[in-house]
Tab-separated table of C-alpha atoms in Angstrom:
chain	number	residue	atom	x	y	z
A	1	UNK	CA	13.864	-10.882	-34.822
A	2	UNK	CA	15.150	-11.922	-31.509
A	3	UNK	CA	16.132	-8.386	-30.204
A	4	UNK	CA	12.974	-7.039	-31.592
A	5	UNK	CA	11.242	-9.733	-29.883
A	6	UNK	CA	12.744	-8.740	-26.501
A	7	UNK	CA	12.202	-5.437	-27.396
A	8	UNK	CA	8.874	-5.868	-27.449
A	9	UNK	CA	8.408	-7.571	-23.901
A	10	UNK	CA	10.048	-5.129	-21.928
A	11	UNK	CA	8.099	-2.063	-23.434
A	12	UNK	CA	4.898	-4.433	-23.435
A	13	UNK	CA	5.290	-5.321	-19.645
A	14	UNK	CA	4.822	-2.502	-17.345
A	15	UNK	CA	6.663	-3.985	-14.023
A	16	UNK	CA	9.844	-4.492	-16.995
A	17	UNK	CA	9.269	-0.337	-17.549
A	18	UNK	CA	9.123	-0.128	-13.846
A	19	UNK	CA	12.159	-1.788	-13.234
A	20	UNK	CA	13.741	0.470	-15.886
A	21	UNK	CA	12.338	4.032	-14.469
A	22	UNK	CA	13.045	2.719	-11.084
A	23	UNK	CA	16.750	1.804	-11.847
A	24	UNK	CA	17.362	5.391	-13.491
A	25	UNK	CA	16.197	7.415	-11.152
A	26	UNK	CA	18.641	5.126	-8.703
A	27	UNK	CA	21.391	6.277	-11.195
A	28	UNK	CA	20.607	9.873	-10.904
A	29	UNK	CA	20.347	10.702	-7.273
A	30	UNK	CA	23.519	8.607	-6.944
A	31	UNK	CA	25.115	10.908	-9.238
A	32	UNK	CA	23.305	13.771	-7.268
A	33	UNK	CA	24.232	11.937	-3.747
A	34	UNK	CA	26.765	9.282	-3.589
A	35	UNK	CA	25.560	8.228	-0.019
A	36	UNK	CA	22.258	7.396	-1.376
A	37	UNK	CA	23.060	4.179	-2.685
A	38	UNK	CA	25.038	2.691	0.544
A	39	UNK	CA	23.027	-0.151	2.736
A	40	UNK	CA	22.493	1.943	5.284
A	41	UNK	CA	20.507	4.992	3.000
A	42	UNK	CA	18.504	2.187	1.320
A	43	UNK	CA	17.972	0.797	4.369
A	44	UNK	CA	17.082	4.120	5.762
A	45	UNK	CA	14.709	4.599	3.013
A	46	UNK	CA	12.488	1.350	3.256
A	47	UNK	CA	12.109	1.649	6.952
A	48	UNK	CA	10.442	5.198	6.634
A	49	UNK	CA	8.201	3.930	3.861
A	50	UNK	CA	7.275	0.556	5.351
A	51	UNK	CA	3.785	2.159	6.391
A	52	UNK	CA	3.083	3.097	3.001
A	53	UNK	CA	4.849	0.089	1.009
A	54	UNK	CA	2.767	-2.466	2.866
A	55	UNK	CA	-0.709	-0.629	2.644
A	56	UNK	CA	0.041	-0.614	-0.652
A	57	UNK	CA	-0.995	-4.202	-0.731
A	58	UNK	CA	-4.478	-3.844	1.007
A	59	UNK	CA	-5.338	-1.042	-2.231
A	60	UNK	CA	-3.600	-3.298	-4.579
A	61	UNK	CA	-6.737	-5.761	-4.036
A	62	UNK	CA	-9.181	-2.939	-3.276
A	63	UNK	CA	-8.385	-1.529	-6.308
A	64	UNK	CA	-8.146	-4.480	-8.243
A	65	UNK	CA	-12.100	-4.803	-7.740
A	66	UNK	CA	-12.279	-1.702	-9.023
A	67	UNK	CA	-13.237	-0.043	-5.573
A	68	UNK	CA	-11.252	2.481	-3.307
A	69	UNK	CA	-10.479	3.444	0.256
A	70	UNK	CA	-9.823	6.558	1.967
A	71	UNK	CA	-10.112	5.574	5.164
A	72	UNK	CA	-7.263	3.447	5.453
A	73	UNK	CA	-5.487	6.283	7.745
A	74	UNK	CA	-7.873	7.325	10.106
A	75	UNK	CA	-7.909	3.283	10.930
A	76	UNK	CA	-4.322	3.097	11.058
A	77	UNK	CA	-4.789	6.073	13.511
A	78	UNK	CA	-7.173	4.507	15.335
A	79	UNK	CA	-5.428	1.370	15.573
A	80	UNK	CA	-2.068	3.063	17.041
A	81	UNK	CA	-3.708	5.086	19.029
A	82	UNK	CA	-5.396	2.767	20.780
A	83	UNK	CA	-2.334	0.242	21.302
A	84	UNK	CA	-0.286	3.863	22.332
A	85	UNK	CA	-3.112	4.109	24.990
A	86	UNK	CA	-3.143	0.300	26.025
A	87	UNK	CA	0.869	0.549	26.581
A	88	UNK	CA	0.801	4.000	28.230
A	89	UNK	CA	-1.644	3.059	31.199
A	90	UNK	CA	0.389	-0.339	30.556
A	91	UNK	CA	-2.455	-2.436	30.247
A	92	UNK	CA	-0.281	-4.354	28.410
A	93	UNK	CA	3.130	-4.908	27.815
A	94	UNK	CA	3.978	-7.301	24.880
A	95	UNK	CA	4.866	-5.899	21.762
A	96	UNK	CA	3.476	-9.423	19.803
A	97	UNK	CA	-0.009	-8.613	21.777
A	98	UNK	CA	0.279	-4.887	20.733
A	99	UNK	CA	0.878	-5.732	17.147
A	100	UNK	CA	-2.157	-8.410	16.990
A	101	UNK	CA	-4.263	-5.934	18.584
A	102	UNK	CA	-3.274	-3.205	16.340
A	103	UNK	CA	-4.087	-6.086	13.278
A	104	UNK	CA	-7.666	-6.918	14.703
A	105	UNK	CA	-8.749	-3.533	15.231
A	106	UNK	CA	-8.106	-2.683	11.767
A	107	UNK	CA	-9.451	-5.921	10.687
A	108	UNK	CA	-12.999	-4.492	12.454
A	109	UNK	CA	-12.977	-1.517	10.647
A	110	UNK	CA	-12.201	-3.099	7.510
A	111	UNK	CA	-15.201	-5.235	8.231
A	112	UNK	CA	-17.548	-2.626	8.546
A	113	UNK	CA	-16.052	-0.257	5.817
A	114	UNK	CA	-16.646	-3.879	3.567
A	115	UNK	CA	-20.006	-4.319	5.240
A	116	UNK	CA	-21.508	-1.206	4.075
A	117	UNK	CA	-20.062	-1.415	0.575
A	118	UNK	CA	-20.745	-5.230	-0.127
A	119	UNK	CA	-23.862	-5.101	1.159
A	120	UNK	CA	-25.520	-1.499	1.476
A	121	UNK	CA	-24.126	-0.960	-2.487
A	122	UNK	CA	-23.259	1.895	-0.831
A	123	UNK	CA	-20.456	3.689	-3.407
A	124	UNK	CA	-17.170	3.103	-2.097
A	125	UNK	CA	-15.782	6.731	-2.125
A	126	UNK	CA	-18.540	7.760	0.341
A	127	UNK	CA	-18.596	5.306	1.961
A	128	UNK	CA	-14.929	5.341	3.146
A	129	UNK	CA	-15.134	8.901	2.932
A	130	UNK	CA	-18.144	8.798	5.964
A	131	UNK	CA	-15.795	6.220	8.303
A	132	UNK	CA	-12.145	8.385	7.302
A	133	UNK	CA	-14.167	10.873	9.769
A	134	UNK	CA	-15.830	8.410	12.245
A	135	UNK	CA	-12.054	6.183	12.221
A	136	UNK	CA	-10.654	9.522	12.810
A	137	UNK	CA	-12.746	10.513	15.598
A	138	UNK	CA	-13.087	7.258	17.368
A	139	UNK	CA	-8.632	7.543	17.573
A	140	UNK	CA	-8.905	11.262	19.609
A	141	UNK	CA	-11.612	9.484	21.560
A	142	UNK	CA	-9.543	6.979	22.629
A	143	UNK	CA	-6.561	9.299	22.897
A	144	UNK	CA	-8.455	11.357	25.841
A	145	UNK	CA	-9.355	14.159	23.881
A	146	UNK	CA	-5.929	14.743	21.980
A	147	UNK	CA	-3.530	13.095	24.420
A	148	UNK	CA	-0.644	11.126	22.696
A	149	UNK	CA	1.638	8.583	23.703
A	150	UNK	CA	5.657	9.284	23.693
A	151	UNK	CA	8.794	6.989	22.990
A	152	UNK	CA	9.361	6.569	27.258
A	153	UNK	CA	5.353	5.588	27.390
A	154	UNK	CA	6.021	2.600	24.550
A	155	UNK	CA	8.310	0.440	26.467
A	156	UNK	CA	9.740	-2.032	24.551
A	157	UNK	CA	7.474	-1.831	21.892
A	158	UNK	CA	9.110	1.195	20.160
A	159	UNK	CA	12.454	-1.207	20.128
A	160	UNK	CA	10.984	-3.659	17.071
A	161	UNK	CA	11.743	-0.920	15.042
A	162	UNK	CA	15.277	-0.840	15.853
A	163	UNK	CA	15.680	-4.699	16.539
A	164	UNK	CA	17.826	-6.416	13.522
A	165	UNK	CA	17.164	-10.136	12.282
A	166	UNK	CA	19.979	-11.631	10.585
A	167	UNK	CA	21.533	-8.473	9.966
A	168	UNK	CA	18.209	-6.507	8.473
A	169	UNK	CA	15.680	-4.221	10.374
A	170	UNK	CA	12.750	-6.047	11.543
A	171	UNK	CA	10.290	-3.855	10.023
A	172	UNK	CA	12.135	-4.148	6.597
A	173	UNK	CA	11.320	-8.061	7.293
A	174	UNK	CA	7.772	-7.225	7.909
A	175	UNK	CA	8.340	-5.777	4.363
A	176	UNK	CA	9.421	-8.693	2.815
A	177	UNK	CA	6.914	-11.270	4.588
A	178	UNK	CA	4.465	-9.352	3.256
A	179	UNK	CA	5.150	-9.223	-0.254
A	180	UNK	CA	6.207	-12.531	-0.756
A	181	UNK	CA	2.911	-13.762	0.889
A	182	UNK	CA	0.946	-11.516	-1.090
A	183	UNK	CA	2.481	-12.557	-4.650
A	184	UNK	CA	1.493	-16.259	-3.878
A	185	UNK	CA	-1.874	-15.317	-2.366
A	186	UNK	CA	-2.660	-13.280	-5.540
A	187	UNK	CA	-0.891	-15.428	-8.273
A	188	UNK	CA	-1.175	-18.727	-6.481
A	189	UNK	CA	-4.541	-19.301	-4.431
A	190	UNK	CA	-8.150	-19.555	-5.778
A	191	UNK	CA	-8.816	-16.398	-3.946
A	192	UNK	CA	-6.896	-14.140	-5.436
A	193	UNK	CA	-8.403	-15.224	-8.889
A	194	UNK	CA	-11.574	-14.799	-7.713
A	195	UNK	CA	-10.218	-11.569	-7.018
A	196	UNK	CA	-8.967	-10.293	-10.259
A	197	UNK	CA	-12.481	-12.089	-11.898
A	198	UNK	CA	-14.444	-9.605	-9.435
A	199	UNK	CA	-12.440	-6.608	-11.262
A	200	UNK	CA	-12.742	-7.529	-14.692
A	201	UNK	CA	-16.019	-8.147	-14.765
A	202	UNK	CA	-18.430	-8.453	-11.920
A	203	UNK	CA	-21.024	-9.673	-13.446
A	204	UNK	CA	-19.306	-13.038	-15.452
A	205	UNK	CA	-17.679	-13.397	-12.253
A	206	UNK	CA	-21.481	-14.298	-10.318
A	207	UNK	CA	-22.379	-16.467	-13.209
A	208	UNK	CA	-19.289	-18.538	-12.809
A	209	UNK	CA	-20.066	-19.030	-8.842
A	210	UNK	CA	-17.884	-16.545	-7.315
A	211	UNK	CA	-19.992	-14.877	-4.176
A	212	UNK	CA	-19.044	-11.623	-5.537
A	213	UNK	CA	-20.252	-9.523	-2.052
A	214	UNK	CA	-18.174	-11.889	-0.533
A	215	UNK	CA	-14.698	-11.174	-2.433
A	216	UNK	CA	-15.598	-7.227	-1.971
A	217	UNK	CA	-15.963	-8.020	1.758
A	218	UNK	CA	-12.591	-9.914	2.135
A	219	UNK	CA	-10.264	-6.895	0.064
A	220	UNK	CA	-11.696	-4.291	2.783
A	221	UNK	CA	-11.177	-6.512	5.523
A	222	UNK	CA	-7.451	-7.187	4.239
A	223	UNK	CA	-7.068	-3.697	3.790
A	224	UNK	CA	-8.326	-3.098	7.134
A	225	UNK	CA	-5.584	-5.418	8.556
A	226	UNK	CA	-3.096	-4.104	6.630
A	227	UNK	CA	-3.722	-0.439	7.959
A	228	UNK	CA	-3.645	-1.927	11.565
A	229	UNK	CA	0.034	-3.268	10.745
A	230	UNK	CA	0.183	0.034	9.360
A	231	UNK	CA	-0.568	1.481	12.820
A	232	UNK	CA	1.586	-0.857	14.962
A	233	UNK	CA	4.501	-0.294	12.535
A	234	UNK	CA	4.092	3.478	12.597
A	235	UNK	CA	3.659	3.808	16.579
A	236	UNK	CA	7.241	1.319	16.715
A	237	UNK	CA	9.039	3.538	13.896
A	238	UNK	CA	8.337	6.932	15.098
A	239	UNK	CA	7.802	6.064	18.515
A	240	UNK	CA	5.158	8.079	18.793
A	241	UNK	CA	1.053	7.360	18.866
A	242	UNK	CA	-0.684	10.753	18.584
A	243	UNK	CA	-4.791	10.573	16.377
A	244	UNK	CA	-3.110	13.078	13.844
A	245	UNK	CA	-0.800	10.540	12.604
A	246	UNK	CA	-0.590	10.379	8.726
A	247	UNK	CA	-3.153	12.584	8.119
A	248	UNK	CA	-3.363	12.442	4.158
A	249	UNK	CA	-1.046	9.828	4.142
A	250	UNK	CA	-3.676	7.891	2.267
A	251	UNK	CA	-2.785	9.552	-1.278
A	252	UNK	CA	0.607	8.541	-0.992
A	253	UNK	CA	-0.640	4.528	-1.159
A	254	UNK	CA	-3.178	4.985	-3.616
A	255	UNK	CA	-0.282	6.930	-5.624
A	256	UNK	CA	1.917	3.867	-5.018
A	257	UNK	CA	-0.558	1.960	-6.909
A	258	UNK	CA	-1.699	4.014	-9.606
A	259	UNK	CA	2.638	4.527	-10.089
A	260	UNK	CA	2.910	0.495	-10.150
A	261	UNK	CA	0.413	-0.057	-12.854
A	262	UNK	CA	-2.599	-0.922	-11.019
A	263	UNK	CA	-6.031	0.362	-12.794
A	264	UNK	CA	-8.691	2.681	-10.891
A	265	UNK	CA	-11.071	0.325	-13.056
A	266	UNK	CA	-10.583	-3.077	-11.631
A	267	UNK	CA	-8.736	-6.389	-12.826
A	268	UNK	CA	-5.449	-5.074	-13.887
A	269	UNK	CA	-2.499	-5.051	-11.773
A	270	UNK	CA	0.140	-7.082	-9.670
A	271	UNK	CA	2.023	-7.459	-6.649
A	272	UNK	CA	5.154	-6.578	-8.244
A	273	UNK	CA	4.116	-3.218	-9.854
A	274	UNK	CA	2.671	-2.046	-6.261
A	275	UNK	CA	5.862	-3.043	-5.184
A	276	UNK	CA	7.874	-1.056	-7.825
A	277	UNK	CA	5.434	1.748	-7.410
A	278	UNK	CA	6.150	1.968	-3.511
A	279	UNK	CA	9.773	2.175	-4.308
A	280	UNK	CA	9.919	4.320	-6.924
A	281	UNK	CA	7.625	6.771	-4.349
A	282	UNK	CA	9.930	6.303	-1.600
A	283	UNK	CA	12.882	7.062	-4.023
A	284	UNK	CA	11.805	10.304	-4.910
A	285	UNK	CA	10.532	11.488	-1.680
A	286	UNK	CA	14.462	10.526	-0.220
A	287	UNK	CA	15.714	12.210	-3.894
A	288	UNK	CA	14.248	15.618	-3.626
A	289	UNK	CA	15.173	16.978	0.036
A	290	UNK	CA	18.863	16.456	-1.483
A	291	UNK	CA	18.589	18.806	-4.138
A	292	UNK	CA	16.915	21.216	-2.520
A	293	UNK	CA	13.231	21.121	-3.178
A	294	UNK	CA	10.796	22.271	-0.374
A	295	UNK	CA	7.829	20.279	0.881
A	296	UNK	CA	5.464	21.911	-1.151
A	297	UNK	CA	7.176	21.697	-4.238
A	298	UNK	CA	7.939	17.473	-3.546
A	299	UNK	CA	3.639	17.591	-3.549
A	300	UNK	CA	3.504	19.608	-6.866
A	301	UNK	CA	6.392	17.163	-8.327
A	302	UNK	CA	4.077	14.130	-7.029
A	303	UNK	CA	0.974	15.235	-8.430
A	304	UNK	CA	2.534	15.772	-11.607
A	305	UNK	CA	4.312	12.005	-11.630
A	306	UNK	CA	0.926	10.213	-10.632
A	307	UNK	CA	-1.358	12.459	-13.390
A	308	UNK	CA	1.390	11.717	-16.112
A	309	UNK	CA	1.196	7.666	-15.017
A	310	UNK	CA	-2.334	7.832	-15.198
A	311	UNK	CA	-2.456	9.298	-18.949
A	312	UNK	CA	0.443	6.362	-19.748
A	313	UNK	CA	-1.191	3.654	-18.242
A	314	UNK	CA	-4.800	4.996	-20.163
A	315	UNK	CA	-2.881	5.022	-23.400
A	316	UNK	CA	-0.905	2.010	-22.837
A	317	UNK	CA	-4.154	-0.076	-22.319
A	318	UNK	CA	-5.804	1.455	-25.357
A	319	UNK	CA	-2.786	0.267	-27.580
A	320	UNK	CA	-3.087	-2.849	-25.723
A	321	UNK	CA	-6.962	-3.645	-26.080
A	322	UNK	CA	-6.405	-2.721	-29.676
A	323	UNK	CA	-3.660	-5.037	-30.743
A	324	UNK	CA	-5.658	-7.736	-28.659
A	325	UNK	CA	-8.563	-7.109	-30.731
A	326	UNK	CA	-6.344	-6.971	-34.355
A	327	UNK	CA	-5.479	-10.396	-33.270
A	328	UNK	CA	-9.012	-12.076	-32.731
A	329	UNK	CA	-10.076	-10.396	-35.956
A	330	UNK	CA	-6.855	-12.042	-37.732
């Protein structure tokens, strides 16, 4: 009974599947690449997914309400552009002012993208779809027309990438700070109830007292600041700001998401499955270069992965709802 019983909890909890899939696929590109799993790789691997890892966050909670956002790039763009610009002409020099910058730009376009939604009712796909174009042309506005900022323009800004902290990258502590923040924020605080309430069901949720508008408001605006760390981390990492930068990128968060269990529907999901989801991403994009696949094939391969998640999770939830309701009839 009691190995049936444990059984049971790992194939009934999704992150414990996760961990599983995510641990395999470790085994086999080790087998395919014994330098894969060294420090170095791993670390290797984080630091060129931190963009994606921590936006992953900001869609965690805008999905959660069931809502989406496509516009996260053109505002990291936007963001790192404009920071690029600021250090270029060096109208400033700190890399702590350039980062909080960065954050409060985003933070403003979050605002408005939340503005529009919460209160406009406007549907979230257009309405991110409308500012991924305005975001995207505000960043070659402020870029002079297509100018972009290199690694000798940055200063020392372009050095927190390659500054370590107690013997780890400082972006892979970004990383960290940001994950454990967000799994007390969402498990912990009132807040991120009052999220999760929004997703399941709107409408319970404003008959309990939760300012529904509100919560919708605060998820775009977090996912706003999130894509302006986004920015700030990508312009340090690739020491580069150009208004091209991760054009598209935005599938590869929402796929980080979808991958780590989190529902297109609202109120299911967890910090620790976009987590999983990120990795498991990032481990396949570093997987498939070493066995020879091309770009375009590493698209196909992810398209695949995210549709076949999608059909699991569906039937997953559909087994789920219908043991839950076995049990109230019983």
């Amino acid at each position: 009974m009691e190995k049936k019983s444990l059984v049971k909890k790992i194939t009934g909890s999704r992150e414990a599947l996760l961990a599983i899939i995510l641990l395999i696929l470790f085994a086999v590109v080790t087998v395919i690449s014994p330098s894969f799993l060294t420090p170095r790789s791993l670390m290797d691997m984080l630091k060129n997914n931190a963009v994606t890892m921590v936006m992953a966050l900001g869609m965690l909670c805008v999905m959660l309400i069931g809502g989406i956002d496509i516009s996260i790039m053109s505002t990291l763009a936007l963001s790192g552009m404009s920071i690029g610009m600021l250090l270029k002409y060096e109208k400033i020099s700190s890399p702590l002012l350039a980062f909080l910058i960065a954050i409060a730009i985003g933070v403003a376009c979050g605002f408005l993208v939340g503005l529009v939604i919460s209160r406009a009712d406007v549907p979230p796909i257009i309405a991110t779809m409308g500012f991924m174009y305005v975001f995207r042309a505000m960043g070659y506005l402020v870029s002079n027309g297509g100018e972009w900022a290199g690694a000798a323009a940055l200063g020392t800004f372009k050095d927190f990438a390659t500054t370590k902290l107690l013997g780890i990258n400082c972006v892979i502590w970004v990383i960290i700070v940001c994950y454990v923040f967000f799994f007390w924020f969402m498990k912990w605080t009132r807040t991120g109830r009052k999220i999760y309430a929004v997703g399941s069901n709107p409408s319970a949720a404003e008959v309990s007292g939760i300012n529904v508008k509100n919560i919708k408001l605060l998820v775009y605006m977090i996912m706003g600041l999130l894509a302006g760390l986004g920015g700030a981390l990508q312009v340090s990492i690739y020491a580069s700001a150009m208004p091209d930068m991760q054009q598209g990128g935005e599938m590869d968060v929402i796929a980080a998401c979808v991958i780590g269990g989190v529902s297109m529907s609202g109120g299911r999901g967890s910090v620790i499955g976009a987590l999983f989801g990120s990795l498991i991403l990032a481990t396949i994009a570093k997987a498939l270069p070493l066995v020879g696949i091309d770009a375009l094939a590493q698209n196909t391969i992810k398209g695949v992965l995210i549709l076949v998640v999608v059909v699991v999770n569906v039937v997953l939830q559909r087994v789920a709802d219908r043991n839950a309701l076995k049990g109230r009839e019983m």
